[in-house]
CSV table of C-alpha atoms in Angstrom, one decimal:
chain,number,residue,atom,x,y,z
A,1,UNK,CA,15.2,-15.7,2.5
A,2,UNK,CA,14.8,-15.2,6.2
A,3,UNK,CA,14.1,-11.5,6.1
A,4,UNK,CA,11.3,-12.0,3.7
A,5,UNK,CA,9.8,-14.7,5.8
A,6,UNK,CA,9.9,-12.7,9.0
A,7,UNK,CA,8.4,-9.7,7.2
A,8,UNK,CA,5.5,-11.9,6.0
A,9,UNK,CA,5.2,-13.2,9.6
A,10,UNK,CA,4.8,-9.6,10.8
A,11,UNK,CA,1.8,-9.1,8.5
A,12,UNK,CA,0.3,-12.6,9.0
A,13,UNK,CA,0.6,-12.9,12.7
A,14,UNK,CA,-2.7,-11.2,13.6
A,15,UNK,CA,-4.5,-11.9,10.3
A,16,UNK,CA,-7.9,-13.5,10.9
A,17,UNK,CA,-8.7,-14.4,7.3
A,18,UNK,CA,-11.4,-16.9,7.9
A,19,UNK,CA,-13.1,-14.6,10.4
A,20,UNK,CA,-12.9,-11.7,8.0
A,21,UNK,CA,-14.6,-13.7,5.2
A,22,UNK,CA,-17.3,-15.0,7.6
A,23,UNK,CA,-17.9,-11.4,8.8
A,24,UNK,CA,-18.3,-10.1,5.3
A,25,UNK,CA,-20.6,-13.0,4.3
A,26,UNK,CA,-22.8,-12.3,7.3
A,27,UNK,CA,-23.0,-8.6,6.9
A,28,UNK,CA,-22.8,-8.2,3.2
A,29,UNK,CA,-24.5,-11.3,1.7
A,30,UNK,CA,-24.8,-9.6,-1.7
A,31,UNK,CA,-21.1,-8.7,-1.7
A,32,UNK,CA,-19.4,-5.7,-0.1
A,33,UNK,CA,-18.8,-2.4,-1.8
A,34,UNK,CA,-15.3,-1.0,-2.1
A,35,UNK,CA,-16.1,1.6,0.6
A,36,UNK,CA,-17.4,-1.1,2.9
A,37,UNK,CA,-14.1,-3.0,2.5
A,38,UNK,CA,-12.0,0.1,2.9
A,39,UNK,CA,-11.4,-0.1,6.7
A,40,UNK,CA,-9.9,-3.5,6.1
A,41,UNK,CA,-8.1,-3.3,2.7
A,42,UNK,CA,-6.9,0.3,2.5
A,43,UNK,CA,-4.1,-0.2,4.9
A,44,UNK,CA,-2.3,3.0,4.2
A,45,UNK,CA,-2.6,6.6,5.3
A,46,UNK,CA,-5.3,8.4,3.4
A,47,UNK,CA,-7.7,5.5,2.6
A,48,UNK,CA,-9.9,5.4,-0.5
A,49,UNK,CA,-9.2,9.1,-1.3
A,50,UNK,CA,-5.5,8.6,-1.4
A,51,UNK,CA,-5.8,5.6,-3.7
A,52,UNK,CA,-8.1,7.6,-6.0
A,53,UNK,CA,-5.6,10.4,-6.2
A,54,UNK,CA,-2.8,7.9,-7.0
A,55,UNK,CA,-4.8,6.2,-9.8
A,56,UNK,CA,-5.6,9.6,-11.3
A,57,UNK,CA,-1.9,9.9,-12.1
A,58,UNK,CA,-2.4,7.2,-14.8
A,59,UNK,CA,-4.6,6.8,-17.9
A,60,UNK,CA,-6.1,3.3,-18.4
A,61,UNK,CA,-6.1,4.0,-22.2
A,62,UNK,CA,-2.4,4.5,-22.3
A,63,UNK,CA,-1.1,2.8,-19.2
A,64,UNK,CA,-3.7,0.1,-18.6
A,65,UNK,CA,-1.6,-2.9,-17.5
A,66,UNK,CA,-0.5,-2.1,-14.0
A,67,UNK,CA,1.7,-4.0,-11.4
A,68,UNK,CA,0.8,-3.1,-7.8
A,69,UNK,CA,3.9,-4.0,-5.7
A,70,UNK,CA,3.0,-4.7,-2.1
A,71,UNK,CA,-0.7,-5.0,-2.9
A,72,UNK,CA,-1.7,-6.1,0.5
A,73,UNK,CA,-5.4,-6.9,0.7
A,74,UNK,CA,-6.1,-5.3,-2.7
A,75,UNK,CA,-7.9,-2.1,-2.1
A,76,UNK,CA,-5.9,-0.2,-4.7
A,77,UNK,CA,-6.2,-3.1,-7.1
A,78,UNK,CA,-10.0,-3.2,-6.9
A,79,UNK,CA,-10.3,0.5,-7.3
A,80,UNK,CA,-8.1,0.4,-10.4
A,81,UNK,CA,-10.0,-2.5,-11.9
A,82,UNK,CA,-13.3,-0.5,-11.7
A,83,UNK,CA,-11.6,2.3,-13.6
A,84,UNK,CA,-10.5,-0.1,-16.4
A,85,UNK,CA,-7.0,-0.9,-15.3
A,86,UNK,CA,-5.8,-4.5,-15.7
A,87,UNK,CA,-4.2,-4.9,-12.2
A,88,UNK,CA,-1.7,-7.5,-11.1
A,89,UNK,CA,-1.0,-7.5,-7.4
A,90,UNK,CA,2.3,-8.8,-5.9
A,91,UNK,CA,2.9,-9.3,-2.2
A,92,UNK,CA,5.5,-11.1,-0.2
A,93,UNK,CA,2.8,-12.2,2.3
A,94,UNK,CA,1.0,-15.2,0.9
A,95,UNK,CA,-1.8,-14.8,3.4
A,96,UNK,CA,-2.5,-11.3,2.1
A,97,UNK,CA,-2.5,-12.6,-1.5
A,98,UNK,CA,-5.0,-15.3,-0.7
A,99,UNK,CA,-7.3,-13.1,1.2
A,100,UNK,CA,-7.0,-10.4,-1.5
A,101,UNK,CA,-8.3,-12.9,-4.1
A,102,UNK,CA,-11.1,-14.1,-1.8
A,103,UNK,CA,-12.2,-10.5,-1.2
A,104,UNK,CA,-12.1,-9.7,-4.9
A,105,UNK,CA,-14.3,-12.7,-5.7
A,106,UNK,CA,-16.9,-11.3,-3.3
A,107,UNK,CA,-16.6,-7.6,-4.2
A,108,UNK,CA,-16.0,-7.3,-8.0
A,109,UNK,CA,-18.8,-7.2,-10.4
A,110,UNK,CA,-18.9,-9.1,-13.8
A,111,UNK,CA,-17.3,-7.2,-16.6
A,112,UNK,CA,-14.7,-5.5,-14.4
A,113,UNK,CA,-11.1,-5.5,-15.8
A,114,UNK,CA,-9.3,-8.7,-14.8
A,115,UNK,CA,-7.2,-9.1,-11.7
A,116,UNK,CA,-4.2,-11.3,-11.0
A,117,UNK,CA,-2.5,-12.2,-7.7
A,118,UNK,CA,1.1,-13.3,-7.2
A,119,UNK,CA,3.1,-14.0,-4.1
A,120,UNK,CA,6.6,-12.9,-4.6
A,121,UNK,CA,9.6,-10.6,-3.8
A,122,UNK,CA,9.9,-7.2,-5.4
A,123,UNK,CA,13.6,-7.5,-5.6
A,124,UNK,CA,13.2,-10.5,-8.0
A,125,UNK,CA,10.0,-9.9,-9.9
A,126,UNK,CA,8.6,-13.1,-11.5
A,127,UNK,CA,7.6,-11.3,-14.7
A,128,UNK,CA,9.2,-11.0,-18.2
A,129,UNK,CA,10.7,-7.8,-19.4
A,130,UNK,CA,8.4,-5.1,-20.7
A,131,UNK,CA,5.3,-6.8,-19.2
A,132,UNK,CA,3.6,-3.7,-17.7
A,133,UNK,CA,2.7,-0.1,-18.5
A,134,UNK,CA,2.9,1.1,-15.0
A,135,UNK,CA,4.2,0.0,-11.5
A,136,UNK,CA,2.6,1.3,-8.3
A,137,UNK,CA,3.9,1.5,-4.8
A,138,UNK,CA,1.6,2.4,-1.9
A,139,UNK,CA,3.2,2.2,1.5
A,140,UNK,CA,5.3,-0.8,0.4
A,141,UNK,CA,8.7,0.5,-0.6
A,142,UNK,CA,9.2,1.3,3.1
A,143,UNK,CA,9.5,-2.5,3.9
A,144,UNK,CA,12.2,-3.1,1.2
A,145,UNK,CA,15.8,-3.1,2.3
A,146,UNK,CA,17.4,-2.8,-1.2
A,147,UNK,CA,15.5,0.0,-3.0
A,148,UNK,CA,18.0,0.1,-5.8
A,149,UNK,CA,17.4,-3.5,-6.7
A,150,UNK,CA,13.6,-3.1,-6.5
A,151,UNK,CA,13.8,-0.1,-8.8
A,152,UNK,CA,16.0,-2.0,-11.2
A,153,UNK,CA,13.4,-4.8,-11.3
A,154,UNK,CA,10.6,-2.3,-11.8
A,155,UNK,CA,12.5,-0.7,-14.8
A,156,UNK,CA,13.0,-4.2,-16.3
A,157,UNK,CA,9.3,-5.2,-16.2
A,158,UNK,CA,8.2,-1.8,-17.6
A,159,UNK,CA,7.8,-1.1,-21.3
A,160,UNK,CA,9.6,2.0,-22.7
A,161,UNK,CA,7.4,5.0,-21.7
A,162,UNK,CA,6.2,3.2,-18.6
A,163,UNK,CA,5.4,5.0,-15.4
A,164,UNK,CA,6.1,4.5,-11.7
A,165,UNK,CA,3.7,6.1,-9.3
A,166,UNK,CA,4.2,6.1,-5.5
A,167,UNK,CA,2.3,7.0,-2.4
A,168,UNK,CA,5.0,6.4,0.1
A,169,UNK,CA,6.1,7.1,3.6
A,170,UNK,CA,9.6,8.6,3.8
A,171,UNK,CA,11.7,9.8,6.7
A,172,UNK,CA,11.0,13.2,8.1
A,173,UNK,CA,13.4,15.8,9.6
A,174,UNK,CA,12.9,14.2,13.1
A,175,UNK,CA,13.1,10.5,12.0
A,176,UNK,CA,15.3,9.8,15.1
A,177,UNK,CA,12.1,10.3,17.2
A,178,UNK,CA,10.2,7.6,15.2
A,179,UNK,CA,7.9,5.7,17.6
A,180,UNK,CA,7.1,2.0,17.1
A,181,UNK,CA,5.1,-0.1,16.5
A,182,UNK,CA,3.7,1.2,13.2
A,183,UNK,CA,1.7,-0.9,10.7
A,184,UNK,CA,4.7,-1.7,8.6
A,185,UNK,CA,7.0,-2.6,11.4
A,186,UNK,CA,7.2,-3.3,15.1
A,187,UNK,CA,10.8,-2.1,15.2
A,188,UNK,CA,13.6,-0.9,13.0
A,189,UNK,CA,14.3,-4.3,11.5
A,190,UNK,CA,11.6,-4.0,8.8
A,191,UNK,CA,11.4,-0.2,8.6
A,192,UNK,CA,13.5,1.0,5.6
A,193,UNK,CA,12.5,4.6,5.3
A,194,UNK,CA,14.4,6.8,2.9
A,195,UNK,CA,14.8,10.6,2.8
A,196,UNK,CA,12.8,12.0,-0.1
A,197,UNK,CA,15.9,13.3,-1.8
A,198,UNK,CA,17.5,9.9,-1.5
A,199,UNK,CA,14.5,8.2,-3.1
A,200,UNK,CA,14.3,10.8,-5.9
A,201,UNK,CA,18.1,10.4,-6.6
A,202,UNK,CA,17.7,6.7,-6.7
A,203,UNK,CA,14.9,6.9,-9.2
A,204,UNK,CA,17.0,9.1,-11.4
A,205,UNK,CA,20.1,6.9,-11.2
A,206,UNK,CA,18.0,3.8,-11.8
A,207,UNK,CA,16.9,5.0,-15.2
A,208,UNK,CA,13.8,6.9,-14.4
A,209,UNK,CA,13.0,10.6,-14.9
A,210,UNK,CA,11.2,12.1,-11.9
A,211,UNK,CA,8.3,14.2,-13.2
A,212,UNK,CA,6.2,14.9,-10.2
A,213,UNK,CA,6.7,15.1,-6.4
A,214,UNK,CA,4.0,16.3,-3.9
A,215,UNK,CA,4.1,16.3,-0.1
A,216,UNK,CA,0.9,14.9,1.3
A,217,UNK,CA,2.0,15.1,5.0
A,218,UNK,CA,-0.5,17.7,6.2
A,219,UNK,CA,-3.4,16.0,4.5
A,220,UNK,CA,-2.2,12.7,5.8
A,221,UNK,CA,-2.1,14.0,9.4
A,222,UNK,CA,-5.6,15.4,9.2
A,223,UNK,CA,-6.9,12.1,7.8
A,224,UNK,CA,-5.1,10.0,10.4
A,225,UNK,CA,-6.4,12.2,13.2
A,226,UNK,CA,-10.0,11.7,12.0
A,227,UNK,CA,-9.5,8.0,11.8
A,228,UNK,CA,-8.0,7.9,15.3
A,229,UNK,CA,-11.2,9.6,16.6
A,230,UNK,CA,-13.3,7.0,14.9
A,231,UNK,CA,-11.3,4.2,16.3
A,232,UNK,CA,-11.7,5.5,19.8
A,233,UNK,CA,-15.5,5.8,19.5
A,234,UNK,CA,-17.1,2.9,21.3
A,235,UNK,CA,-18.8,0.9,18.6
A,236,UNK,CA,-18.6,-2.5,16.9
A,237,UNK,CA,-17.2,-1.9,13.5
A,238,UNK,CA,-18.0,-4.5,10.8
A,239,UNK,CA,-14.4,-4.3,9.6
A,240,UNK,CA,-11.3,-2.6,10.8
A,241,UNK,CA,-7.5,-2.8,10.7
A,242,UNK,CA,-7.6,-4.9,13.9
A,243,UNK,CA,-8.9,-7.8,11.8
A,244,UNK,CA,-5.4,-7.7,10.2
A,245,UNK,CA,-3.1,-6.5,13.0
A,246,UNK,CA,-5.0,-7.5,16.1
A,247,UNK,CA,-4.8,-5.4,19.3
A,248,UNK,CA,-1.4,-4.2,18.1
A,249,UNK,CA,-3.2,-1.7,15.9
A,250,UNK,CA,-4.3,0.4,18.9
A,251,UNK,CA,-0.7,1.5,19.5
A,252,UNK,CA,0.1,1.5,15.8
A,253,UNK,CA,-2.7,4.0,15.0
A,254,UNK,CA,-1.7,6.3,17.8
A,255,UNK,CA,2.0,6.2,16.7
A,256,UNK,CA,1.1,7.1,13.2
A,257,UNK,CA,-0.5,10.3,14.4
A,258,UNK,CA,2.4,11.1,16.7
A,259,UNK,CA,5.0,10.4,14.0
A,260,UNK,CA,3.4,12.6,11.5
A,261,UNK,CA,2.8,15.4,14.0
A,262,UNK,CA,6.4,15.5,15.2
A,263,UNK,CA,7.9,15.2,11.7
A,264,UNK,CA,9.4,11.7,12.2
A,265,UNK,CA,7.8,10.7,8.9
A,266,UNK,CA,6.4,12.4,5.8
A,267,UNK,CA,3.9,11.1,3.2
A,268,UNK,CA,4.7,11.9,-0.4
A,269,UNK,CA,3.4,11.2,-4.0
A,270,UNK,CA,6.0,10.6,-6.7
A,271,UNK,CA,5.6,9.9,-10.4
A,272,UNK,CA,8.5,9.0,-12.8
A,273,UNK,CA,8.8,7.8,-16.3
A,274,UNK,CA,11.2,5.4,-18.0
A,275,UNK,CA,12.2,5.8,-21.6
A,276,UNK,CA,14.1,2.6,-22.1
A,277,UNK,CA,13.1,-1.0,-21.1
């Protein structure tokens, strides 16, 4: 579908996969740690700490088989695997899925829970019904034009008692002032932000029961401001978001701070359960 292909093009256009792997092999010959990879593979507001908080919403003993929708370069997946989750990552961008797998090959230690990588569309998940204990979204739903269809597919692949956990960007009270480009879109074509109430209502009408909502916006702004200061410090970083987005990220990073500060966007955490599959 053309929209899917153009979205993948947005993410792949500046991606320097071969250079990334060469950089990692040169600087981390014994394999990178998850924190060393974080500037590259935690492409969301909040970094490793946000992923840690999101994973803490789940218990690997009861919800161990997890689908990460919009897995990107796999930072959340690899953190989950270390904690004992069996992670499957789905992304519409094949270049991301391929680099995710290559990064995992270098970073993951023997004995870690298994990982799987799939290139596919969240509105038509290539998995059987009742395949997963949990579905995660981390800054990925914002790229999906048909949220209701994505949630219906999520419900289908979850077992009864399954969980959906989200760390998502939603529209703020001043969304009309949203400045582009941002990491998920260079313009409105690929930006599908919902109001928090709309998203919550969609979850409820899709067959989920919303059990937890928390606004992370102030924390997100503080984190993004710190990152912005680091990005402006003259130094040669081993890895950074620019290896993914190119020079576009200079403006993207600035706009994230501005959009959070002026209330154009908010960052939220949501957890919901399904009681039928």
